[in-house]
């Protein structure tokens, strides 16, 4: 019995049941809206279809794997429209259906690769064009834009709206280069050489692959030294300010104690942000107006799990919270260096 459920697990790395259910709901809503708008634009009396089949395949990418380079808006819109234009070109000069089908799909792959909008449903769009019959041939170049282009644009817009409401980023944003990358044991050129050595194409951008590999390094370190928690290495005597304190008070505390970050507490004692000299350069009447969102972590988190967050150039310290969410300590970059030294000198 234990083996049967595993057969139904998503084969995509990182996929969860929750994400798949969201994808089902998003595709349902998006295809309904796309069909409705296509029906309104094309009209009930028009010979053109108001929804084309390749858009269903595009929906799978947009909603199930939005981080894929193949699901980016330019890939969806450009890939489908460009492939349809290729199919129309083939249809105009090649009348043998078997040869036309092969030329259309092959030409679509070449065109999408050239214009950096590779999108698997584009092959279906090209094939649909050459086997679509008199309706497609009569529409001419218009078919590439209505309904194919229209369907693709509406689908992308629905994808953006849905993922925004669901808390995901679409279009997927490649992670920015940060100091952690320069300190990693591998470089971008190492990733390029590894991909060239393997000799296969993978459905992930090089930037995302680099981030994933750096996170693998962090998780391997945590696995080997997970017994060392944030509570073990944190500074317990925490200098703090309240959101109603003046910027001058915060600046004086930072300089007096040689600190880079102070936690900012609200009226109920909860941590509402952090402040450092970087924030204090702006004019304000109280610290609460300048506080940045805090980097927080539970007291039982493995200390080395903070290595990436404290080395990306955005945060100098993590606020450590107890089991009830109250402030109980701080882990600074210095504290983390000490923890790393302890981990590297202790036997595995």
mmCIF file with all atom_site columns, N, CA and C in Angstrom, residues 3-31:
data_model
loop_
_atom_site.group_PDB
_atom_site.id
_atom_site.type_symbol
_atom_site.label_atom_id
_atom_site.label_alt_id
_atom_site.label_comp_id
_atom_site.label_asym_id
_atom_site.label_entity_id
_atom_site.label_seq_id
_atom_site.pdbx_PDB_ins_code
_atom_site.Cartn_x
_atom_site.Cartn_y
_atom_site.Cartn_z
_atom_site.occupancy
_atom_site.B_iso_or_equiv
_atom_site.pdbx_formal_charge
_atom_site.auth_seq_id
_atom_site.auth_comp_id
_atom_site.auth_asym_id
_atom_site.auth_atom_id
_atom_site.pdbx_PDB_model_num
ATOM 1  N N  . UNK A 1 3  ? 3.566   1.786  -1.566  1.00 0.00 ? 3  UNK A N  1
ATOM 2  C CA . UNK A 1 3  ? 4.171   2.120  -2.841  1.00 0.00 ? 3  UNK A CA 1
ATOM 3  C C  . UNK A 1 3  ? 3.169   2.768  -3.790  1.00 0.00 ? 3  UNK A C  1
ATOM 4  N N  . UNK A 1 4  ? 1.883   2.476  -3.605  1.00 0.00 ? 4  UNK A N  1
ATOM 5  C CA . UNK A 1 4  ? 0.894   2.991  -4.550  1.00 0.00 ? 4  UNK A CA 1
ATOM 6  C C  . UNK A 1 4  ? 0.773   4.506  -4.490  1.00 0.00 ? 4  UNK A C  1
ATOM 7  N N  . UNK A 1 5  ? 0.647   5.130  -3.292  1.00 0.00 ? 5  UNK A N  1
ATOM 8  C CA . UNK A 1 5  ? 0.539   6.588  -3.276  1.00 0.00 ? 5  UNK A CA 1
ATOM 9  C C  . UNK A 1 5  ? 1.740   7.290  -3.899  1.00 0.00 ? 5  UNK A C  1
ATOM 10 N N  . UNK A 1 6  ? 2.932   6.683  -3.783  1.00 0.00 ? 6  UNK A N  1
ATOM 11 C CA . UNK A 1 6  ? 4.114   7.321  -4.350  1.00 0.00 ? 6  UNK A CA 1
ATOM 12 C C  . UNK A 1 6  ? 4.025   7.420  -5.866  1.00 0.00 ? 6  UNK A C  1
ATOM 13 N N  . UNK A 1 7  ? 3.282   6.523  -6.476  1.00 0.00 ? 7  UNK A N  1
ATOM 14 C CA . UNK A 1 7  ? 3.142   6.570  -7.926  1.00 0.00 ? 7  UNK A CA 1
ATOM 15 C C  . UNK A 1 7  ? 2.365   7.800  -8.377  1.00 0.00 ? 7  UNK A C  1
ATOM 16 N N  . UNK A 1 8  ? 1.587   8.359  -7.475  1.00 0.00 ? 8  UNK A N  1
ATOM 17 C CA . UNK A 1 8  ? 0.767   9.513  -7.831  1.00 0.00 ? 8  UNK A CA 1
ATOM 18 C C  . UNK A 1 8  ? 1.387   10.826 -7.381  1.00 0.00 ? 8  UNK A C  1
ATOM 19 N N  . UNK A 1 9  ? 2.572   10.767 -6.820  1.00 0.00 ? 9  UNK A N  1
ATOM 20 C CA . UNK A 1 9  ? 3.236   12.003 -6.424  1.00 0.00 ? 9  UNK A CA 1
ATOM 21 C C  . UNK A 1 9  ? 3.731   12.744 -7.665  1.00 0.00 ? 9  UNK A C  1
ATOM 22 N N  . UNK A 1 10 ? 3.685   14.088 -7.645  1.00 0.00 ? 10 UNK A N  1
ATOM 23 C CA . UNK A 1 10 ? 4.176   14.842 -8.800  1.00 0.00 ? 10 UNK A CA 1
ATOM 24 C C  . UNK A 1 10 ? 5.645   14.531 -9.067  1.00 0.00 ? 10 UNK A C  1
ATOM 25 N N  . UNK A 1 11 ? 5.995   14.376 -10.336 1.00 0.00 ? 11 UNK A N  1
ATOM 26 C CA . UNK A 1 11 ? 7.383   14.062 -10.667 1.00 0.00 ? 11 UNK A CA 1
ATOM 27 C C  . UNK A 1 11 ? 8.239   15.324 -10.722 1.00 0.00 ? 11 UNK A C  1
ATOM 28 N N  . UNK A 1 12 ? 7.617   16.499 -10.662 1.00 0.00 ? 12 UNK A N  1
ATOM 29 C CA . UNK A 1 12 ? 8.380   17.741 -10.694 1.00 0.00 ? 12 UNK A CA 1
ATOM 30 C C  . UNK A 1 12 ? 9.043   17.990 -9.340  1.00 0.00 ? 12 UNK A C  1
ATOM 31 N N  . UNK A 1 13 ? 10.297  18.390 -9.377  1.00 0.00 ? 13 UNK A N  1
ATOM 32 C CA . UNK A 1 13 ? 11.004  18.711 -8.136  1.00 0.00 ? 13 UNK A CA 1
ATOM 33 C C  . UNK A 1 13 ? 10.345  19.903 -7.465  1.00 0.00 ? 13 UNK A C  1
ATOM 34 N N  . UNK A 1 14 ? 10.090  19.776 -6.168  1.00 0.00 ? 14 UNK A N  1
ATOM 35 C CA . UNK A 1 14 ? 9.508   20.869 -5.407  1.00 0.00 ? 14 UNK A CA 1
ATOM 36 C C  . UNK A 1 14 ? 8.000   20.947 -5.468  1.00 0.00 ? 14 UNK A C  1
ATOM 37 N N  . UNK A 1 15 ? 7.356   20.105 -6.263  1.00 0.00 ? 15 UNK A N  1
ATOM 38 C CA . UNK A 1 15 ? 5.900   20.174 -6.401  1.00 0.00 ? 15 UNK A CA 1
ATOM 39 C C  . UNK A 1 15 ? 5.222   19.621 -5.151  1.00 0.00 ? 15 UNK A C  1
ATOM 40 N N  . UNK A 1 16 ? 4.105   20.238 -4.777  1.00 0.00 ? 16 UNK A N  1
ATOM 41 C CA . UNK A 1 16 ? 3.324   19.777 -3.634  1.00 0.00 ? 16 UNK A CA 1
ATOM 42 C C  . UNK A 1 16 ? 1.867   19.610 -4.068  1.00 0.00 ? 16 UNK A C  1
ATOM 43 N N  . UNK A 1 17 ? 1.117   18.855 -3.262  1.00 0.00 ? 17 UNK A N  1
ATOM 44 C CA . UNK A 1 17 ? -0.303  18.665 -3.558  1.00 0.00 ? 17 UNK A CA 1
ATOM 45 C C  . UNK A 1 17 ? -1.029  20.002 -3.563  1.00 0.00 ? 17 UNK A C  1
ATOM 46 N N  . UNK A 1 18 ? -0.688  20.882 -2.634  1.00 0.00 ? 18 UNK A N  1
ATOM 47 C CA . UNK A 1 18 ? -1.326  22.202 -2.573  1.00 0.00 ? 18 UNK A CA 1
ATOM 48 C C  . UNK A 1 18 ? -1.096  22.979 -3.866  1.00 0.00 ? 18 UNK A C  1
ATOM 49 N N  . UNK A 1 19 ? 0.136   22.955 -4.368  1.00 0.00 ? 19 UNK A N  1
ATOM 50 C CA . UNK A 1 19 ? 0.437   23.663 -5.610  1.00 0.00 ? 19 UNK A CA 1
ATOM 51 C C  . UNK A 1 19 ? -0.345  23.095 -6.786  1.00 0.00 ? 19 UNK A C  1
ATOM 52 N N  . UNK A 1 20 ? -0.481  21.764 -6.819  1.00 0.00 ? 20 UNK A N  1
ATOM 53 C CA . UNK A 1 20 ? -1.218  21.144 -7.924  1.00 0.00 ? 20 UNK A CA 1
ATOM 54 C C  . UNK A 1 20 ? -2.692  21.496 -7.873  1.00 0.00 ? 20 UNK A C  1
ATOM 55 N N  . UNK A 1 21 ? -3.254  21.562 -6.666  1.00 0.00 ? 21 UNK A N  1
ATOM 56 C CA . UNK A 1 21 ? -4.664  21.935 -6.543  1.00 0.00 ? 21 UNK A CA 1
ATOM 57 C C  . UNK A 1 21 ? -4.862  23.393 -6.960  1.00 0.00 ? 21 UNK A C  1
ATOM 58 N N  . UNK A 1 22 ? -3.923  24.260 -6.584  1.00 0.00 ? 22 UNK A N  1
ATOM 59 C CA . UNK A 1 22 ? -3.981  25.649 -7.039  1.00 0.00 ? 22 UNK A CA 1
ATOM 60 C C  . UNK A 1 22 ? -3.903  25.715 -8.561  1.00 0.00 ? 22 UNK A C  1
ATOM 61 N N  . UNK A 1 23 ? -3.043  24.884 -9.151  1.00 0.00 ? 23 UNK A N  1
ATOM 62 C CA . UNK A 1 23 ? -2.902  24.880 -10.612 1.00 0.00 ? 23 UNK A CA 1
ATOM 63 C C  . UNK A 1 23 ? -4.208  24.466 -11.281 1.00 0.00 ? 23 UNK A C  1
ATOM 64 N N  . UNK A 1 24 ? -4.890  23.488 -10.709 1.00 0.00 ? 24 UNK A N  1
ATOM 65 C CA . UNK A 1 24 ? -6.173  23.056 -11.274 1.00 0.00 ? 24 UNK A CA 1
ATOM 66 C C  . UNK A 1 24 ? -7.186  24.194 -11.238 1.00 0.00 ? 24 UNK A C  1
ATOM 67 N N  . UNK A 1 25 ? -7.289  24.856 -10.101 1.00 0.00 ? 25 UNK A N  1
ATOM 68 C CA . UNK A 1 25 ? -8.234  25.957 -9.976  1.00 0.00 ? 25 UNK A CA 1
ATOM 69 C C  . UNK A 1 25 ? -7.884  27.122 -10.887 1.00 0.00 ? 25 UNK A C  1
ATOM 70 N N  . UNK A 1 26 ? -6.589  27.435 -10.985 1.00 0.00 ? 26 UNK A N  1
ATOM 71 C CA . UNK A 1 26 ? -6.166  28.533 -11.848 1.00 0.00 ? 26 UNK A CA 1
ATOM 72 C C  . UNK A 1 26 ? -6.447  28.250 -13.311 1.00 0.00 ? 26 UNK A C  1
ATOM 73 N N  . UNK A 1 27 ? -6.139  27.033 -13.760 1.00 0.00 ? 27 UNK A N  1
ATOM 74 C CA . UNK A 1 27 ? -6.400  26.680 -15.154 1.00 0.00 ? 27 UNK A CA 1
ATOM 75 C C  . UNK A 1 27 ? -7.891  26.704 -15.458 1.00 0.00 ? 27 UNK A C  1
ATOM 76 N N  . UNK A 1 28 ? -8.700  26.228 -14.513 1.00 0.00 ? 28 UNK A N  1
ATOM 77 C CA . UNK A 1 28 ? -10.149 26.248 -14.700 1.00 0.00 ? 28 UNK A CA 1
ATOM 78 C C  . UNK A 1 28 ? -10.654 27.675 -14.925 1.00 0.00 ? 28 UNK A C  1
ATOM 79 N N  . UNK A 1 29 ? -10.271 28.579 -14.033 1.00 0.00 ? 29 UNK A N  1
ATOM 80 C CA . UNK A 1 29 ? -10.726 29.963 -14.149 1.00 0.00 ? 29 UNK A CA 1
ATOM 81 C C  . UNK A 1 29 ? -10.176 30.626 -15.402 1.00 0.00 ? 29 UNK A C  1
ATOM 82 N N  . UNK A 1 30 ? -8.887  30.409 -15.690 1.00 0.00 ? 30 UNK A N  1
ATOM 83 C CA . UNK A 1 30 ? -8.252  31.084 -16.820 1.00 0.00 ? 30 UNK A CA 1
ATOM 84 C C  . UNK A 1 30 ? -8.843  30.637 -18.150 1.00 0.00 ? 30 UNK A C  1
ATOM 85 N N  . UNK A 1 31 ? -9.076  29.348 -18.322 1.00 0.00 ? 31 UNK A N  1
ATOM 86 C CA . UNK A 1 31 ? -9.626  28.865 -19.588 1.00 0.00 ? 31 UNK A CA 1
ATOM 87 C C  . UNK A 1 31 ? -11.061 29.339 -19.790 1.00 0.00 ? 31 UNK A C  1
#
